[in-house]
Amino acid sequence: MLKDKPVIAPHECVDCPIRHRAVCARCDVNELEELEAIKYYRSYEAGQTVIWSGDRMDFVGTVVSGIGTLTQTMEDGRTQMVGLLLPSDFVGRPGRDGSAYDVVATTDLVMCCFRKRPFEQMMERTPHLSQRLLEMTLDELDAAREWMLVLGRKTAREKIASLLSIVARRDASLKLGVPDGPLVFDLPLTREAMADYLGLTLETVSRQISALKRDGVIHLEGKRHVTIPDFTRLMEEAGDDSDGGMLV
Amino acid sequence: MLKDKPVIAPHECVDCPIRHRAVCARCDVNELEELEAIKYYRSYEAGQTVIWSGDRMDFVGTVVSGIGTLTQTMEDGRTQMVGLLLPSDFVGRPGRDGSAYDVVATTDLVMCCFRKRPFEQMMERTPHLSQRLLEMTLDELDAAREWMLVLGRKTAREKIASLLSIVARRDASLKLGVPDGPLVFDLPLTREAMADYLGLTLETVSRQISALKRDGVIHLEGKRHVTIPDFTRLMEEAGDDSDGGMLV
DNA sequence: CGACGTTTTGAACAAGGTCAAGTCGTGTGG
DNA sequence: CCACACGACTTGACCTTGTTCAAAACGTCG
């Protein structure tokens, strides 16, 4: 799994790949210039910890590429993933010094960071920034609540199907457009990471994935490369309404 | 349980009991006056549904008194509570028309409502409002994530202890000051509502409450009146760090 | 080839769920 | 005033789901 060390992406904000989805989405050219002045890139290798829970955080930032996780751990070692960080997601909380969670790079990860103080100051005088952050936070809150239903009430099989459908959907939306044929993607998570996300053990995750494969809901090439022949079927397995609960 | 019908509270914002914690907390007198013009009170009796999931919502608002719940339901009837609404909590999402959840009054409930359009317009030109809402939303997100750990990784006994400690803490903070003696409060939830919050069945909730009583972690008078002789002990039972994970 | 991390599979076990009585407390009607 | 009906709660016996512990298979890298 040893790869080239991730390269610092030398983007101008103007041609940033996630510009229209990130916290800066509503900023005008002047505001972008201002951001440009306080931003810098950091990159992490797969497996690296970005921040430990409780650590002082002197920056906030946006995931540019790669995948990260937000996890909470109890003293005895039980861990629960509480968030998946995909490109354009925001990390850190303005107005708070310490991180409440462990942030870990699951794949190689590039982040666009802003020193916290200057960013906070800019937020105070830039409604475009705080409005967008509010919108993103509300979306995350909805996602967290949807996940509460998954954790609290779904069976192991439904949990796996839910995770697969979320990853499939997010992946499809990155590749813009709805291909509507069979969905194909690579799982960015190990069985253990999936277990931590779903509140299961890795053995149960493995068994349920095998079962979904056996039942033709998914196809696997190797351990990670997934094909979903019928997305509606997967949604049914997830116990979700087939419309995906879309809201304005 | 038949009581007087809840009376509409005729508050001036200036002497509103939850003014310093609600979405209007940062507003100055002029802004309060502006809010005053678009606000009105609604009240609900215990058990009434405030909004059904999917329904169009033409208002947003703040809980003034009483307790409500936010729940999600699957087609087959499994339900999961995704939020507890206490005084000063905000209901509704600016920028979205439909409610994503069922909102139910658990006790008699009074809400301070704003028509959605005017409120959204005011938010656009009133940073004090959107900044405060951002802060509150971030707090809710943290609470939701903490709850994900409860749902995903804690045992039934730990779940009950977690719920009790949250209710106890919230209750103590309303009665301002830290009495530091034994905590005493009334459970605002039925066993079934607790089960829906914790991802358990009501039988398991009942058994675990009996067990905590038997072990002296809590005392009960009747079914709902709870005394916590030793809060630290309760926190241990909840599997939490005894410091309560306080962050700035 | 051999070592290591990841994943799969099996068998025994336990936590919590399900189903079924029963209790308790309160309000209602005879 | 008492009987009883109703809803909220408790308790018991049994069963299912997912966990635990253990071993083996797989794949990649050195």
PDB file of N, CA and C in Angstrom, chain B residues 94-173:
ATOM      1  N   PRO B  94     -34.347  26.926   8.069  1.00  0.00           N
ATOM      2  CA  PRO B  94     -34.461  27.989   7.083  1.00  0.00           C
ATOM      3  C   PRO B  94     -33.967  27.475   5.739  1.00  0.00           C
ATOM      4  N   GLY B  95     -34.671  27.771   4.690  1.00  0.00           N
ATOM      5  CA  GLY B  95     -34.245  27.336   3.365  1.00  0.00           C
ATOM      6  C   GLY B  95     -34.823  26.009   2.947  1.00  0.00           C
ATOM      7  N   ARG B  96     -35.588  25.382   3.813  1.00  0.00           N
ATOM      8  CA  ARG B  96     -36.229  24.120   3.422  1.00  0.00           C
ATOM      9  C   ARG B  96     -37.722  24.202   3.714  1.00  0.00           C
ATOM     10  N   ASP B  97     -38.516  23.661   2.804  1.00  0.00           N
ATOM     11  CA  ASP B  97     -39.965  23.786   2.949  1.00  0.00           C
ATOM     12  C   ASP B  97     -40.595  22.715   3.820  1.00  0.00           C
ATOM     13  N   GLY B  98     -40.144  21.478   3.631  1.00  0.00           N
ATOM     14  CA  GLY B  98     -40.795  20.393   4.354  1.00  0.00           C
ATOM     15  C   GLY B  98     -40.033  20.043   5.611  1.00  0.00           C
ATOM     16  N   SER B  99     -40.734  19.451   6.576  1.00  0.00           N
ATOM     17  CA  SER B  99     -40.049  18.967   7.759  1.00  0.00           C
ATOM     18  C   SER B  99     -39.459  17.590   7.469  1.00  0.00           C
ATOM     19  N   ALA B 100     -38.269  17.343   7.945  1.00  0.00           N
ATOM     20  CA  ALA B 100     -37.632  16.049   7.722  1.00  0.00           C
ATOM     21  C   ALA B 100     -38.040  15.052   8.806  1.00  0.00           C
ATOM     22  N   TYR B 101     -38.661  15.527   9.876  1.00  0.00           N
ATOM     23  CA  TYR B 101     -38.959  14.670  11.018  1.00  0.00           C
ATOM     24  C   TYR B 101     -40.365  14.932  11.534  1.00  0.00           C
ATOM     25  N   ASP B 102     -40.877  13.976  12.295  1.00  0.00           N
ATOM     26  CA  ASP B 102     -42.063  14.239  13.087  1.00  0.00           C
ATOM     27  C   ASP B 102     -41.648  15.027  14.321  1.00  0.00           C
ATOM     28  N   VAL B 103     -42.382  16.075  14.604  1.00  0.00           N
ATOM     29  CA  VAL B 103     -42.147  16.832  15.834  1.00  0.00           C
ATOM     30  C   VAL B 103     -43.360  16.625  16.727  1.00  0.00           C
ATOM     31  N   VAL B 104     -43.127  16.132  17.938  1.00  0.00           N
ATOM     32  CA  VAL B 104     -44.228  15.810  18.838  1.00  0.00           C
ATOM     33  C   VAL B 104     -44.021  16.487  20.188  1.00  0.00           C
ATOM     34  N   ALA B 105     -45.102  17.025  20.721  1.00  0.00           N
ATOM     35  CA  ALA B 105     -45.051  17.611  22.070  1.00  0.00           C
ATOM     36  C   ALA B 105     -45.166  16.488  23.090  1.00  0.00           C
ATOM     37  N   THR B 106     -44.145  16.351  23.927  1.00  0.00           N
ATOM     38  CA  THR B 106     -44.131  15.291  24.935  1.00  0.00           C
ATOM     39  C   THR B 106     -44.854  15.766  26.190  1.00  0.00           C
ATOM     40  N   THR B 107     -44.657  17.008  26.523  1.00  0.00           N
ATOM     41  CA  THR B 107     -45.426  17.662  27.578  1.00  0.00           C
ATOM     42  C   THR B 107     -46.175  18.801  26.901  1.00  0.00           C
ATOM     43  N   ASP B 108     -46.976  19.525  27.649  1.00  0.00           N
ATOM     44  CA  ASP B 108     -47.538  20.742  27.087  1.00  0.00           C
ATOM     45  C   ASP B 108     -46.374  21.611  26.634  1.00  0.00           C
ATOM     46  N   LEU B 109     -46.586  22.275  25.519  1.00  0.00           N
ATOM     47  CA  LEU B 109     -45.449  22.920  24.849  1.00  0.00           C
ATOM     48  C   LEU B 109     -45.870  24.294  24.339  1.00  0.00           C
ATOM     49  N   VAL B 110     -45.030  25.272  24.563  1.00  0.00           N
ATOM     50  CA  VAL B 110     -45.274  26.597  23.989  1.00  0.00           C
ATOM     51  C   VAL B 110     -44.120  26.954  23.071  1.00  0.00           C
ATOM     52  N   MET B 111     -44.448  27.345  21.876  1.00  0.00           N
ATOM     53  CA  MET B 111     -43.403  27.743  20.927  1.00  0.00           C
ATOM     54  C   MET B 111     -43.571  29.192  20.494  1.00  0.00           C
ATOM     55  N   CYS B 112     -42.434  29.832  20.318  1.00  0.00           N
ATOM     56  CA  CYS B 112     -42.413  31.178  19.771  1.00  0.00           C
ATOM     57  C   CYS B 112     -42.089  31.033  18.290  1.00  0.00           C
ATOM     58  N   CYS B 113     -43.053  31.356  17.426  1.00  0.00           N
ATOM     59  CA  CYS B 113     -42.890  31.070  16.001  1.00  0.00           C
ATOM     60  C   CYS B 113     -42.673  32.335  15.179  1.00  0.00           C
ATOM     61  N   PHE B 114     -41.966  32.136  14.082  1.00  0.00           N
ATOM     62  CA  PHE B 114     -41.792  33.215  13.115  1.00  0.00           C
ATOM     63  C   PHE B 114     -42.219  32.680  11.755  1.00  0.00           C
ATOM     64  N   ARG B 115     -42.936  33.476  11.017  1.00  0.00           N
ATOM     65  CA  ARG B 115     -43.262  33.046   9.674  1.00  0.00           C
ATOM     66  C   ARG B 115     -41.957  32.878   8.924  1.00  0.00           C
ATOM     67  N   LYS B 116     -41.885  31.822   8.130  1.00  0.00           N
ATOM     68  CA  LYS B 116     -40.591  31.424   7.586  1.00  0.00           C
ATOM     69  C   LYS B 116     -39.991  32.478   6.643  1.00  0.00           C
ATOM     70  N   ARG B 117     -40.764  32.917   5.671  1.00  0.00           N
ATOM     71  CA  ARG B 117     -40.239  33.896   4.706  1.00  0.00           C
ATOM     72  C   ARG B 117     -39.628  35.121   5.390  1.00  0.00           C
ATOM     73  N   PRO B 118     -40.441  35.827   6.193  1.00  0.00           N
ATOM     74  CA  PRO B 118     -39.888  37.018   6.834  1.00  0.00           C
ATOM     75  C   PRO B 118     -38.649  36.702   7.669  1.00  0.00           C
ATOM     76  N   PHE B 119     -38.670  35.542   8.329  1.00  0.00           N
ATOM     77  CA  PHE B 119     -37.520  35.188   9.154  1.00  0.00           C
ATOM     78  C   PHE B 119     -36.279  34.977   8.283  1.00  0.00           C
ATOM     79  N   GLU B 120     -36.468  34.280   7.173  1.00  0.00           N
ATOM     80  CA  GLU B 120     -35.335  34.045   6.278  1.00  0.00           C
ATOM     81  C   GLU B 120     -34.778  35.359   5.744  1.00  0.00           C
ATOM     82  N   GLN B 121     -35.705  36.244   5.404  1.00  0.00           N
ATOM     83  CA  GLN B 121     -35.248  37.539   4.899  1.00  0.00           C
ATOM     84  C   GLN B 121     -34.486  38.302   5.971  1.00  0.00           C
ATOM     85  N   MET B 122     -34.989  38.242   7.169  1.00  0.00           N
ATOM     86  CA  MET B 122     -34.300  38.942   8.241  1.00  0.00           C
ATOM     87  C   MET B 122     -32.926  38.336   8.486  1.00  0.00           C
ATOM     88  N   MET B 123     -32.846  36.993   8.389  1.00  0.00           N
ATOM     89  CA  MET B 123     -31.546  36.340   8.579  1.00  0.00           C
ATOM     90  C   MET B 123     -30.506  36.844   7.589  1.00  0.00           C
ATOM     91  N   GLU B 124     -30.958  37.091   6.373  1.00  0.00           N
ATOM     92  CA  GLU B 124     -30.015  37.531   5.332  1.00  0.00           C
ATOM     93  C   GLU B 124     -29.330  38.840   5.696  1.00  0.00           C
ATOM     94  N   ARG B 125     -30.068  39.704   6.371  1.00  0.00           N
ATOM     95  CA  ARG B 125     -29.485  41.013   6.667  1.00  0.00           C
ATOM     96  C   ARG B 125     -29.121  41.171   8.140  1.00  0.00           C
ATOM     97  N   THR B 126     -29.236  40.096   8.916  1.00  0.00           N
ATOM     98  CA  THR B 126     -28.951  40.187  10.348  1.00  0.00           C
ATOM     99  C   THR B 126     -27.947  39.128  10.776  1.00  0.00           C
ATOM    100  N   PRO B 127     -26.685  39.434  10.685  1.00  0.00           N
ATOM    101  CA  PRO B 127     -25.654  38.453  11.037  1.00  0.00           C
ATOM    102  C   PRO B 127     -25.823  37.906  12.448  1.00  0.00           C
ATOM    103  N   HIS B 128     -26.300  38.743  13.372  1.00  0.00           N
ATOM    104  CA  HIS B 128     -26.495  38.265  14.734  1.00  0.00           C
ATOM    105  C   HIS B 128     -27.376  37.026  14.785  1.00  0.00           C
ATOM    106  N   LEU B 129     -28.324  36.981  13.892  1.00  0.00           N
ATOM    107  CA  LEU B 129     -29.265  35.874  13.871  1.00  0.00           C
ATOM    108  C   LEU B 129     -28.603  34.627  13.268  1.00  0.00           C
ATOM    109  N   SER B 130     -27.983  34.791  12.110  1.00  0.00           N
ATOM    110  CA  SER B 130     -27.428  33.607  11.453  1.00  0.00           C
ATOM    111  C   SER B 130     -26.190  33.103  12.197  1.00  0.00           C
ATOM    112  N   GLN B 131     -25.444  34.017  12.815  1.00  0.00           N
ATOM    113  CA  GLN B 131     -24.291  33.561  13.598  1.00  0.00           C
ATOM    114  C   GLN B 131     -24.752  32.714  14.779  1.00  0.00           C
ATOM    115  N   ARG B 132     -25.777  33.180  15.444  1.00  0.00           N
ATOM    116  CA  ARG B 132     -26.282  32.415  16.595  1.00  0.00           C
ATOM    117  C   ARG B 132     -26.858  31.079  16.151  1.00  0.00           C
ATOM    118  N   LEU B 133     -27.554  31.085  15.030  1.00  0.00           N
ATOM    119  CA  LEU B 133     -28.118  29.828  14.552  1.00  0.00           C
ATOM    120  C   LEU B 133     -27.001  28.855  14.175  1.00  0.00           C
ATOM    121  N   LEU B 134     -25.941  29.372  13.601  1.00  0.00           N
ATOM    122  CA  LEU B 134     -24.794  28.511  13.281  1.00  0.00           C
ATOM    123  C   LEU B 134     -24.241  27.870  14.544  1.00  0.00           C
ATOM    124  N   GLU B 135     -24.066  28.689  15.565  1.00  0.00           N
ATOM    125  CA  GLU B 135     -23.531  28.189  16.826  1.00  0.00           C
ATOM    126  C   GLU B 135     -24.434  27.088  17.397  1.00  0.00           C
ATOM    127  N   MET B 136     -25.739  27.347  17.381  1.00  0.00           N
ATOM    128  CA  MET B 136     -26.673  26.364  17.923  1.00  0.00           C
ATOM    129  C   MET B 136     -26.666  25.082  17.093  1.00  0.00           C
ATOM    130  N   THR B 137     -26.553  25.242  15.785  1.00  0.00           N
ATOM    131  CA  THR B 137     -26.547  24.066  14.917  1.00  0.00           C
ATOM    132  C   THR B 137     -25.297  23.232  15.136  1.00  0.00           C
ATOM    133  N   LEU B 138     -24.173  23.905  15.338  1.00  0.00           N
ATOM    134  CA  LEU B 138     -22.937  23.178  15.631  1.00  0.00           C
ATOM    135  C   LEU B 138     -23.069  22.413  16.953  1.00  0.00           C
ATOM    136  N   ASP B 139     -23.701  23.029  17.931  1.00  0.00           N
ATOM    137  CA  ASP B 139     -23.923  22.332  19.200  1.00  0.00           C
ATOM    138  C   ASP B 139     -24.801  21.103  19.001  1.00  0.00           C
ATOM    139  N   GLU B 140     -25.836  21.263  18.191  1.00  0.00           N
ATOM    140  CA  GLU B 140     -26.724  20.131  17.951  1.00  0.00           C
ATOM    141  C   GLU B 140     -26.000  19.019  17.216  1.00  0.00           C
ATOM    142  N   LEU B 141     -25.123  19.415  16.302  1.00  0.00           N
ATOM    143  CA  LEU B 141     -24.355  18.414  15.566  1.00  0.00           C
ATOM    144  C   LEU B 141     -23.467  17.631  16.527  1.00  0.00           C
ATOM    145  N   ASP B 142     -22.828  18.342  17.442  1.00  0.00           N
ATOM    146  CA  ASP B 142     -22.017  17.651  18.448  1.00  0.00           C
ATOM    147  C   ASP B 142     -22.868  16.699  19.273  1.00  0.00           C
ATOM    148  N   ALA B 143     -24.055  17.169  19.663  1.00  0.00           N
ATOM    149  CA  ALA B 143     -24.934  16.320  20.464  1.00  0.00           C
ATOM    150  C   ALA B 143     -25.354  15.090  19.668  1.00  0.00           C
ATOM    151  N   ALA B 144     -25.661  15.282  18.395  1.00  0.00           N
ATOM    152  CA  ALA B 144     -26.082  14.160  17.555  1.00  0.00           C
ATOM    153  C   ALA B 144     -24.952  13.145  17.439  1.00  0.00           C
ATOM    154  N   ARG B 145     -23.727  13.643  17.331  1.00  0.00           N
ATOM    155  CA  ARG B 145     -22.592  12.729  17.194  1.00  0.00           C
ATOM    156  C   ARG B 145     -22.306  12.005  18.486  1.00  0.00           C
ATOM    157  N   GLU B 146     -22.461  12.702  19.582  1.00  0.00           N
ATOM    158  CA  GLU B 146     -22.296  12.015  20.853  1.00  0.00           C
ATOM    159  C   GLU B 146     -23.345  10.906  20.947  1.00  0.00           C
ATOM    160  N   TRP B 147     -24.536  11.201  20.460  1.00  0.00           N
ATOM    161  CA  TRP B 147     -25.589  10.195  20.517  1.00  0.00           C
ATOM    162  C   TRP B 147     -25.305   9.020  19.603  1.00  0.00           C
ATOM    163  N   MET B 148     -24.591   9.258  18.506  1.00  0.00           N
ATOM    164  CA  MET B 148     -24.215   8.151  17.630  1.00  0.00           C
ATOM    165  C   MET B 148     -23.345   7.145  18.383  1.00  0.00           C
ATOM    166  N   LEU B 149     -22.464   7.653  19.240  1.00  0.00           N
ATOM    167  CA  LEU B 149     -21.647   6.742  20.046  1.00  0.00           C
ATOM    168  C   LEU B 149     -22.535   5.932  20.984  1.00  0.00           C
ATOM    169  N   VAL B 150     -23.503   6.595  21.591  1.00  0.00           N
ATOM    170  CA  VAL B 150     -24.432   5.894  22.483  1.00  0.00           C
ATOM    171  C   VAL B 150     -25.163   4.789  21.734  1.00  0.00           C
ATOM    172  N   LEU B 151     -25.701   5.142  20.567  1.00  0.00           N
ATOM    173  CA  LEU B 151     -26.511   4.179  19.813  1.00  0.00           C
ATOM    174  C   LEU B 151     -25.670   3.042  19.258  1.00  0.00           C
ATOM    175  N   GLY B 152     -24.463   3.374  18.809  1.00  0.00           N
ATOM    176  CA  GLY B 152     -23.666   2.383  18.101  1.00  0.00           C
ATOM    177  C   GLY B 152     -22.892   1.455  19.005  1.00  0.00           C
ATOM    178  N   ARG B 153     -22.451   1.960  20.157  1.00  0.00           N
ATOM    179  CA  ARG B 153     -21.463   1.193  20.909  1.00  0.00           C
ATOM    180  C   ARG B 153     -21.776   0.908  22.364  1.00  0.00           C
ATOM    181  N   LYS B 154     -22.806   1.537  22.911  1.00  0.00           N
ATOM    182  CA  LYS B 154     -23.026   1.320  24.334  1.00  0.00           C
ATOM    183  C   LYS B 154     -24.002   0.175  24.592  1.00  0.00           C
ATOM    184  N   THR B 155     -23.861  -0.447  25.748  1.00  0.00           N
ATOM    185  CA  THR B 155     -24.782  -1.503  26.170  1.00  0.00           C
ATOM    186  C   THR B 155     -26.084  -0.861  26.637  1.00  0.00           C
ATOM    187  N   ALA B 156     -27.094  -1.693  26.835  1.00  0.00           N
ATOM    188  CA  ALA B 156     -28.397  -1.187  27.254  1.00  0.00           C
ATOM    189  C   ALA B 156     -28.279  -0.409  28.568  1.00  0.00           C
ATOM    190  N   ARG B 157     -27.524  -0.962  29.507  1.00  0.00           N
ATOM    191  CA  ARG B 157     -27.375  -0.287  30.797  1.00  0.00           C
ATOM    192  C   ARG B 157     -26.687   1.061  30.622  1.00  0.00           C
ATOM    193  N   GLU B 158     -25.631   1.079  29.824  1.00  0.00           N
ATOM    194  CA  GLU B 158     -24.928   2.343  29.582  1.00  0.00           C
ATOM    195  C   GLU B 158     -25.821   3.353  28.875  1.00  0.00           C
ATOM    196  N   LYS B 159     -26.656   2.860  27.973  1.00  0.00           N
ATOM    197  CA  LYS B 159     -27.563   3.771  27.271  1.00  0.00           C
ATOM    198  C   LYS B 159     -28.503   4.465  28.248  1.00  0.00           C
ATOM    199  N   ILE B 160     -29.105   3.675  29.131  1.00  0.00           N
ATOM    200  CA  ILE B 160     -30.016   4.257  30.114  1.00  0.00           C
ATOM    201  C   ILE B 160     -29.279   5.282  30.973  1.00  0.00           C
ATOM    202  N   ALA B 161     -28.105   4.895  31.447  1.00  0.00           N
ATOM    203  CA  ALA B 161     -27.339   5.812  32.293  1.00  0.00           C
ATOM    204  C   ALA B 161     -26.996   7.087  31.521  1.00  0.00           C
ATOM    205  N   SER B 162     -26.685   6.942  30.249  1.00  0.00           N
ATOM    206  CA  SER B 162     -26.374   8.111  29.427  1.00  0.00           C
ATOM    207  C   SER B 162     -27.570   9.045  29.323  1.00  0.00           C
ATOM    208  N   LEU B 163     -28.727   8.456  29.083  1.00  0.00           N
ATOM    209  CA  LEU B 163     -29.928   9.277  28.965  1.00  0.00           C
ATOM    210  C   LEU B 163     -30.220   9.998  30.272  1.00  0.00           C
ATOM    211  N   LEU B 164     -30.139   9.258  31.372  1.00  0.00           N
ATOM    212  CA  LEU B 164     -30.407   9.877  32.670  1.00  0.00           C
ATOM    213  C   LEU B 164     -29.429  11.009  32.940  1.00  0.00           C
ATOM    214  N   SER B 165     -28.176  10.817  32.597  1.00  0.00           N
ATOM    215  CA  SER B 165     -27.208  11.867  32.902  1.00  0.00           C
ATOM    216  C   SER B 165     -27.438  13.102  32.027  1.00  0.00           C
ATOM    217  N   ILE B 166     -27.881  12.883  30.795  1.00  0.00           N
ATOM    218  CA  ILE B 166     -28.187  14.037  29.952  1.00  0.00           C
ATOM    219  C   ILE B 166     -29.374  14.810  30.494  1.00  0.00           C
ATOM    220  N   VAL B 167     -30.438  14.084  30.829  1.00  0.00           N
ATOM    221  CA  VAL B 167     -31.623  14.764  31.355  1.00  0.00           C
ATOM    222  C   VAL B 167     -31.283  15.472  32.665  1.00  0.00           C
ATOM    223  N   ALA B 168     -30.531  14.787  33.518  1.00  0.00           N
ATOM    224  CA  ALA B 168     -30.160  15.380  34.806  1.00  0.00           C
ATOM    225  C   ALA B 168     -29.359  16.662  34.601  1.00  0.00           C
ATOM    226  N   ARG B 169     -28.421  16.615  33.669  1.00  0.00           N
ATOM    227  CA  ARG B 169     -27.559  17.766  33.427  1.00  0.00           C
ATOM    228  C   ARG B 169     -28.358  18.941  32.886  1.00  0.00           C
ATOM    229  N   ARG B 170     -29.211  18.614  31.898  1.00  0.00           N
ATOM    230  CA  ARG B 170     -30.003  19.686  31.292  1.00  0.00           C
ATOM    231  C   ARG B 170     -30.931  20.314  32.327  1.00  0.00           C
ATOM    232  N   ASP B 171     -31.491  19.442  33.162  1.00  0.00           N
ATOM    233  CA  ASP B 171     -32.408  19.909  34.184  1.00  0.00           C
ATOM    234  C   ASP B 171     -31.689  20.801  35.190  1.00  0.00           C
ATOM    235  N   ALA B 172     -30.481  20.363  35.585  1.00  0.00           N
ATOM    236  CA  ALA B 172     -29.708  21.143  36.553  1.00  0.00           C
ATOM    237  C   ALA B 172     -29.340  22.504  35.976  1.00  0.00           C
ATOM    238  N   SER B 173     -29.038  22.530  34.685  1.00  0.00           N
ATOM    239  CA  SER B 173     -28.606  23.799  34.098  1.00  0.00           C
ATOM    240  C   SER B 173     -29.775  24.782  33.973  1.00  0.00           C
TER     241      SER B 173
END
